[in-house]
Coordinates of C-alpha atoms in Angstrom, one line a residue:
M1 CA 0.0 0.0 0.0
A2 CA 1.1 3.6 -0.7
D3 CA 3.2 5.1 2.2
S4 CA 0.8 7.5 4.0
E5 CA 3.8 9.8 4.7
E6 CA 4.5 10.3 1.0
P7 CA 2.5 12.9 -0.9
E8 CA -0.4 11.4 -2.8
K9 CA 0.5 10.4 -6.4
T10 CA -1.9 11.9 -8.9
I11 CA -2.3 12.1 -12.7
S12 CA -0.3 15.3 -12.7
D13 CA 2.6 12.8 -12.8
E14 CA 3.1 11.3 -16.3
S15 CA 4.2 8.0 -14.8
V16 CA 0.9 7.7 -13.0
V17 CA -1.0 8.3 -16.2
G18 CA 1.0 5.4 -17.8
K19 CA -0.1 3.0 -15.0
Y20 CA -3.7 4.1 -15.4
A21 CA -3.3 3.6 -19.1
A22 CA -2.2 0.0 -18.5
A23 CA -5.0 -0.7 -16.1
A24 CA -7.6 0.8 -18.5
E25 CA -6.4 -1.2 -21.4
I26 CA -6.6 -4.4 -19.4
S27 CA -10.1 -3.6 -18.2
N28 CA -11.3 -2.8 -21.7
R29 CA -9.7 -5.9 -23.2
V30 CA -11.2 -8.2 -20.6
L31 CA -14.6 -6.6 -20.7
K32 CA -14.8 -7.3 -24.5
K33 CA -13.7 -10.9 -24.0
V34 CA -16.2 -11.4 -21.2
I35 CA -19.1 -10.0 -23.3
E36 CA -18.3 -12.5 -26.0
K37 CA -18.9 -15.3 -23.4
C38 CA -22.4 -14.0 -22.5
V39 CA -24.4 -16.3 -24.7
D40 CA -27.6 -18.4 -24.3
G41 CA -26.8 -21.3 -21.9
A42 CA -23.7 -19.7 -20.4
S43 CA -23.1 -19.9 -16.6
C44 CA -22.7 -16.5 -14.8
R45 CA -20.3 -18.2 -12.4
K46 CA -18.1 -19.6 -15.1
I47 CA -18.0 -16.3 -16.9
S48 CA -17.0 -14.5 -13.7
E49 CA -14.3 -17.0 -13.0
E50 CA -12.9 -16.7 -16.5
G51 CA -13.1 -12.9 -16.3
D52 CA -10.9 -12.9 -13.2
E53 CA -8.4 -15.3 -14.8
L54 CA -8.2 -13.0 -17.8
I55 CA -7.5 -9.9 -15.6
I56 CA -4.6 -11.7 -13.9
E57 CA -3.3 -12.9 -17.2
E58 CA -3.4 -9.5 -18.8
C59 CA -1.9 -7.8 -15.8
S60 CA 1.2 -10.1 -16.0
K61 CA 2.0 -8.6 -19.5
F62 CA 2.7 -5.1 -18.2
F63 CA 5.7 -3.6 -16.5
K64 CA 7.4 -7.1 -16.6
K65 CA 10.8 -5.6 -15.4
E66 CA 9.2 -4.3 -12.2
K67 CA 8.9 -7.7 -10.4
D68 CA 7.8 -6.2 -7.0
L69 CA 5.1 -4.0 -8.6
K70 CA 1.6 -4.9 -7.3
R71 CA -1.0 -5.6 -10.0
G72 CA -4.1 -7.6 -10.4
I73 CA -7.9 -7.5 -9.8
A74 CA -9.3 -4.2 -8.6
F75 CA -12.8 -5.4 -8.7
P76 CA -13.8 -9.1 -9.3
T77 CA -15.8 -9.9 -12.4
C78 CA -19.6 -9.8 -11.8
V79 CA -22.3 -10.9 -14.2
S80 CA -25.7 -9.6 -13.1
A81 CA -28.8 -10.4 -15.2
N82 CA -32.2 -8.6 -15.6
N83 CA -33.5 -7.3 -12.2
C84 CA -30.3 -8.2 -10.4
I85 CA -28.6 -4.8 -9.9
C86 CA -25.1 -5.7 -9.1
H87 CA -22.4 -8.0 -7.5
F88 CA -23.6 -11.4 -8.7
S89 CA -20.5 -13.6 -8.8
P90 CA -21.5 -16.8 -7.0
L91 CA -19.3 -19.3 -5.2
A92 CA -19.0 -22.9 -6.4
T93 CA -21.3 -24.0 -3.6
E94 CA -24.0 -21.4 -4.3
P95 CA -26.8 -21.2 -6.9
D96 CA -25.7 -20.1 -10.4
Y97 CA -27.7 -18.3 -13.0
I98 CA -27.7 -19.6 -16.6
L99 CA -28.1 -16.9 -19.3
K100 CA -31.0 -17.0 -21.7
T101 CA -31.7 -15.1 -25.0
D102 CA -33.0 -11.6 -24.3
D103 CA -31.6 -11.4 -20.8
V104 CA -30.2 -7.9 -19.9
V105 CA -26.8 -8.6 -18.6
K106 CA -24.5 -6.2 -16.7
I107 CA -20.7 -7.0 -16.6
D108 CA -18.7 -5.2 -14.0
L109 CA -14.9 -5.6 -13.4
G110 CA -11.6 -3.7 -12.8
A111 CA -7.8 -4.0 -12.9
H112 CA -5.0 -2.1 -11.2
I113 CA -1.3 -1.5 -11.8
D114 CA 0.6 -0.4 -8.7
G115 CA -2.7 0.4 -7.1
F116 CA -3.9 2.7 -9.9
I117 CA -7.4 1.5 -10.6
A118 CA -9.4 1.3 -13.8
V119 CA -12.9 -0.1 -13.5
V120 CA -15.6 -0.5 -16.1
A121 CA -19.2 -1.9 -16.5
H122 CA -21.3 -2.4 -19.6
T123 CA -24.7 -3.8 -20.3
I124 CA -25.7 -6.1 -23.2
I125 CA -28.8 -8.1 -24.3
V126 CA -28.0 -11.8 -24.9
G127 CA -28.6 -12.7 -28.5
A128 CA -29.4 -9.1 -29.7
S129 CA -29.0 -8.5 -33.4
P130 CA -28.2 -5.2 -35.2
D131 CA -31.0 -6.2 -37.6
K132 CA -33.7 -5.9 -35.0
K133 CA -34.1 -2.7 -32.9
I134 CA -34.6 -2.9 -29.2
T135 CA -37.9 -1.2 -28.2
G136 CA -40.2 -0.8 -25.2
R137 CA -39.0 -0.6 -21.6
K138 CA -35.6 -2.2 -22.5
A139 CA -34.9 0.7 -24.9
D140 CA -36.0 3.2 -22.3
A141 CA -33.6 1.8 -19.6
F142 CA -30.7 1.6 -22.0
L143 CA -31.1 5.1 -23.4
A144 CA -31.7 6.6 -20.0
A145 CA -28.6 5.0 -18.5
Y146 CA -26.4 5.9 -21.5
Q147 CA -27.6 9.5 -21.8
A148 CA -27.3 9.9 -18.0
S149 CA -23.7 8.6 -18.1
Q150 CA -22.9 11.1 -20.9
A151 CA -24.4 14.0 -18.9
A152 CA -22.4 12.9 -15.8
L153 CA -19.2 12.7 -17.9
R154 CA -19.6 16.2 -19.2
L155 CA -20.0 17.5 -15.7
L156 CA -16.9 15.8 -14.3
K157 CA -14.7 18.8 -14.5
P158 CA -12.9 21.0 -12.0
K159 CA -15.1 23.0 -9.5
T160 CA -18.3 21.1 -10.3
D161 CA -20.5 20.5 -7.3
T162 CA -21.2 16.7 -7.1
Y163 CA -24.9 17.3 -6.6
A164 CA -25.0 18.9 -10.1
I165 CA -24.1 15.5 -11.4
T166 CA -26.7 13.8 -9.1
D167 CA -29.4 16.1 -10.4
A168 CA -28.5 15.7 -14.1
V169 CA -28.6 11.9 -13.8
Q170 CA -32.0 12.2 -12.2
K171 CA -33.4 14.6 -14.8
V172 CA -32.3 12.4 -17.7
C173 CA -33.8 9.3 -16.3
K174 CA -37.1 11.1 -15.7
E175 CA -37.2 11.9 -19.4
Y176 CA -37.3 8.2 -20.1
D177 CA -39.7 7.3 -17.3
C178 CA -37.0 5.5 -15.4
K179 CA -35.3 5.8 -12.0
P180 CA -31.6 5.7 -11.0
I181 CA -31.0 3.1 -8.3
E182 CA -31.4 4.8 -5.0
G183 CA -28.3 5.7 -3.0
M184 CA -25.7 4.2 -5.4
L185 CA -22.3 5.9 -5.1
S186 CA -19.7 6.8 -7.7
H187 CA -16.3 7.0 -6.0
Q188 CA -13.1 9.0 -6.3
L189 CA -10.2 6.6 -7.1
T190 CA -6.8 7.0 -5.4
Q191 CA -3.8 4.8 -5.3
F192 CA -4.8 1.4 -3.7
R193 CA -8.3 2.8 -2.8
I194 CA -11.4 2.1 -4.8
D195 CA -13.6 4.0 -2.5
G196 CA -11.9 7.4 -2.1
Q197 CA -13.2 10.2 0.0
K198 CA -15.2 12.1 -2.6
T199 CA -18.5 10.4 -3.8
I200 CA -21.3 11.2 -6.1
I201 CA -24.7 9.8 -5.0
Q202 CA -27.5 9.0 -7.4
N203 CA -31.2 9.3 -6.6
P204 CA -30.8 10.0 -2.9
S205 CA -33.7 9.6 -0.5
E206 CA -34.6 12.7 1.6
A207 CA -32.6 11.3 4.5
Q208 CA -29.6 10.5 2.2
R209 CA -29.6 13.9 0.7
K210 CA -29.4 15.5 4.2
E211 CA -26.6 13.1 5.3
H212 CA -24.5 12.8 2.2
E213 CA -21.8 15.3 1.9
K214 CA -21.4 17.6 -1.1
F215 CA -18.0 17.7 -2.7
E216 CA -16.3 19.8 -5.4
I217 CA -14.6 18.0 -8.3
G218 CA -10.9 18.8 -8.3
E219 CA -8.3 19.0 -11.0
Y220 CA -6.2 15.8 -11.5
E221 CA -8.6 13.6 -9.6
V222 CA -9.9 10.3 -10.9
Y223 CA -13.4 8.9 -10.6
A224 CA -15.3 5.7 -11.2
M225 CA -18.5 7.1 -12.6
D226 CA -21.2 4.5 -12.1
V227 CA -24.8 4.9 -13.5
L228 CA -27.4 2.3 -12.7
V229 CA -30.9 2.8 -14.0
S230 CA -34.2 0.8 -13.5
T231 CA -37.6 0.6 -15.1
G232 CA -39.0 0.1 -11.6
T233 CA -39.0 2.1 -8.4
G234 CA -35.2 2.3 -8.2
V235 CA -35.2 0.8 -4.7
A236 CA -32.6 -1.9 -4.2
R237 CA -33.2 -4.9 -1.9
E238 CA -31.3 -8.0 -0.9
M239 CA -32.7 -11.5 -1.7
D240 CA -31.4 -15.0 -1.3
A241 CA -28.1 -14.6 -3.2
R242 CA -25.1 -14.9 -0.8
V243 CA -22.4 -12.2 -0.8
S244 CA -19.2 -13.4 -2.3
I245 CA -17.2 -10.1 -2.7
F246 CA -15.6 -8.3 0.2
K247 CA -13.1 -5.5 0.9
K248 CA -10.8 -4.9 3.9
T249 CA -11.5 -1.8 5.9
D250 CA -9.1 0.3 8.1
E251 CA -10.7 -1.0 11.3
I252 CA -8.5 -2.9 13.9
Y253 CA -9.8 -5.9 15.9
Q254 CA -8.2 -8.9 17.5
L255 CA -10.0 -11.9 16.0
K256 CA -10.9 -14.8 18.3
L257 CA -11.2 -17.8 15.9
R258 CA -8.0 -19.3 14.5
A259 CA -9.8 -19.8 11.1
S260 CA -10.7 -16.1 11.1
R261 CA -7.1 -15.1 11.8
M262 CA -5.7 -17.3 9.1
F263 CA -8.3 -16.1 6.6
Y264 CA -7.7 -12.4 7.4
A265 CA -3.9 -12.8 7.2
E266 CA -4.4 -14.2 3.7
V267 CA -6.7 -11.3 2.7
I268 CA -4.0 -8.8 3.8
K269 CA -1.2 -10.7 2.0
K270 CA -3.1 -11.3 -1.3
Y271 CA -5.5 -8.4 -1.7
D272 CA -4.7 -5.8 1.0
S273 CA -7.3 -3.0 0.3
M274 CA -8.6 -4.3 -3.0
P275 CA -12.0 -6.1 -3.2
F276 CA -11.8 -9.9 -3.6
N277 CA -14.1 -12.9 -4.2
L278 CA -14.2 -15.7 -1.6
R279 CA -14.2 -18.0 -4.6
N280 CA -10.5 -17.3 -5.1
F281 CA -9.5 -18.9 -1.8
E282 CA -8.3 -22.5 -2.0
D283 CA -10.2 -23.6 1.1
E284 CA -13.7 -22.1 0.5
K285 CA -15.1 -23.7 3.7
M286 CA -12.4 -22.0 5.9
A287 CA -13.0 -18.7 4.0
K288 CA -16.7 -18.8 4.8
M289 CA -16.0 -19.4 8.5
G290 CA -13.4 -16.7 8.7
V291 CA -15.3 -14.0 6.8
N292 CA -18.3 -14.0 9.2
E293 CA -16.2 -12.9 12.2
C294 CA -14.4 -10.3 10.1
V295 CA -17.7 -8.8 8.8
R296 CA -19.2 -8.8 12.3
N297 CA -16.3 -6.8 13.6
K298 CA -16.1 -4.5 10.6
L299 CA -12.8 -5.7 9.4
L300 CA -14.4 -6.4 6.0
N301 CA -17.1 -4.7 4.1
P302 CA -19.5 -6.9 2.1
F303 CA -20.7 -6.0 -1.4
Q304 CA -24.3 -7.0 -1.2
V305 CA -26.0 -8.7 -4.2
L306 CA -28.9 -6.3 -4.8
Y307 CA -32.1 -6.7 -6.8
E308 CA -35.0 -4.6 -8.2
K309 CA -38.5 -6.1 -8.2
P310 CA -38.9 -9.2 -10.4
G311 CA -39.8 -8.2 -14.0
E312 CA -38.0 -4.9 -13.9
I313 CA -34.9 -4.2 -16.0
V314 CA -31.6 -2.6 -14.7
V315 CA -29.0 -1.2 -17.0
Q316 CA -25.5 -0.1 -15.9
F317 CA -22.7 1.9 -17.5
K318 CA -19.5 2.6 -15.5
F319 CA -16.3 4.1 -16.6
T320 CA -13.1 5.6 -15.2
V321 CA -12.6 9.3 -15.8
M322 CA -9.5 11.5 -15.3
V323 CA -10.3 15.1 -14.4
L324 CA -7.9 17.3 -16.4
P325 CA -7.6 21.1 -16.8
S326 CA -8.7 20.5 -20.4
G327 CA -11.8 18.6 -19.4
P328 CA -12.8 15.0 -18.4
S329 CA -10.8 12.2 -20.0
K330 CA -12.8 8.9 -20.1
I331 CA -10.3 6.0 -20.2
T332 CA -12.6 2.9 -19.9
G333 CA -15.8 1.8 -21.5
L334 CA -17.0 0.3 -24.8
P335 CA -18.9 2.1 -27.6
F336 CA -22.7 2.3 -27.4
D337 CA -24.8 2.4 -30.6
E338 CA -27.9 4.5 -29.8
S339 CA -29.4 3.7 -33.3
L340 CA -30.1 0.1 -32.2
F341 CA -32.6 1.4 -29.6
E342 CA -36.0 2.9 -30.3
S343 CA -37.9 4.6 -27.4
E344 CA -41.2 6.6 -27.4
H345 CA -39.4 8.9 -25.0
S346 CA -36.7 11.4 -25.7
I347 CA -34.9 14.3 -24.0
S348 CA -36.9 17.5 -24.3
D349 CA -35.3 19.6 -21.5
P350 CA -33.3 22.3 -23.3
D351 CA -30.6 22.5 -20.6
L352 CA -30.0 18.7 -20.8
K353 CA -29.9 18.9 -24.6
N354 CA -27.3 21.7 -24.5
L355 CA -25.3 19.7 -21.9
L356 CA -25.3 16.5 -24.0
Q357 CA -24.4 18.4 -27.1
S358 CA -21.5 20.2 -25.4
S359 CA -17.9 19.2 -26.0
L360 CA -16.0 17.2 -23.4
K361 CA -12.9 19.4 -23.9
H362 CA -12.2 23.0 -23.1
K363 CA -10.4 25.1 -25.8
S364 CA -6.8 24.3 -25.4
T365 CA -4.2 27.1 -24.7
K366 CA -1.4 27.7 -27.1
K367 CA 1.2 27.5 -24.4
K368 CA 3.1 24.3 -24.5
K369 CA 5.0 22.5 -21.7
K370 CA 7.7 19.9 -22.3
S371 CA 7.5 18.3 -19.0
G372 CA 5.5 18.1 -15.7
K373 CA 1.8 18.5 -15.6
G374 CA 1.5 19.7 -19.2
T375 CA 3.0 16.5 -20.4
A376 CA 0.9 14.4 -18.1
T377 CA -2.3 16.1 -19.4
A378 CA -1.3 15.5 -23.0
S379 CA -0.7 11.9 -22.2
A380 CA -4.1 11.5 -20.6
D381 CA -5.8 13.3 -23.4
A382 CA -4.1 11.0 -25.9
L383 CA -5.2 8.0 -23.8
S384 CA -8.8 9.1 -23.8
N385 CA -8.8 9.5 -27.6
N386 CA -7.3 6.1 -28.0
V387 CA -10.1 4.5 -26.0
E388 CA -12.6 5.5 -28.7
K389 CA -10.3 4.1 -31.5
M390 CA -8.8 1.2 -29.7
D391 CA -9.0 -2.2 -31.4
I392 CA -9.3 -4.4 -28.3
D393 CA -9.0 -7.5 -30.4
S394 CA -5.5 -6.5 -31.6
D395 CA -2.7 -8.9 -30.7
A396 CA -0.3 -6.0 -30.3
K397 CA 0.4 -5.2 -26.6
M398 CA 0.9 -1.6 -25.5
E399 CA 4.3 -1.2 -24.0
V400 CA 3.5 1.1 -21.0
E401 CA 7.1 1.9 -20.5
Q402 CA 7.0 3.9 -23.7
I403 CA 4.1 6.0 -22.3
A404 CA 5.6 6.5 -18.9

């Protein structure tokens, strides 16, 4: 973990941009490969397992000369279908879900290089064809989520109040007669921390709006912008699915059970502050025993498997964004073709229309810098442009050392 006495490393440093670049490429590559596995008859558990294996495999290809550099899974692969909102990645001993044609499937994952995290989530429809447009409530949910994510992206710039993003997401969803999932958070990302101090809440209840702190977006910060939209009430609930993903907290407690101590020691050694899936422990039975005492005493936070009401549709788009002086720089995420969706709703609010039509970048100044923050910004801008053009199927591997 980063030394707390050292100044925080940010994307004003070009070498940090290079590590984000590597993590972003890994996440984008793996996401596309995982999507290809989401076919009729496929197991969500098996897809999740293979996604995690792919992240580890891809991470091993970067910064090979730096043997002690930490790298790996920043968020375990989850495959959540239909009204399942998030975090479905079941253990071998727990019920699976088998995908069917027309299922709405959300894939969520992330990678890190030296603790610099790039996460991504994308939603697909199993068996969908470009020859047949998606209509009805599915189209409403997809277009609401996508347009809300685009509005949020354009507002992720220095000095923006985080509640401006909250309100924009809410307004876009209302245009499509949909609801953002209540209380979901988008987090600032810092080195080795997926849940940084600053957060952006979506669809807060009255109590949440009073309690949740407002923040101001800062220059050279990084965010995981996460938009989850439902055709239902937007209220998440737990059901029967067992939690499989956890994350270590900063709490201190002397565990009583030997199994718990052994389990927690392995968590610290293998994952430290990164989220992990119990499935990746060799002794799943011991892990299940150990995790209970850890959660009870707040050493671990669980990522609950959440659901909307049966029959409702939930769509998710999540991407990693660098906040630069020139504007937001989106480094993860796959293209979305709006023309494949046809809704009876559309955005009529003139302010939202202007926002969605606005450019992501400010007008650049003519002053050039050869090093320091100016170079880092140029590298990040180039990375963002490459995300749109990137051929993720290419066999050519980006040599990050050339970037950094």
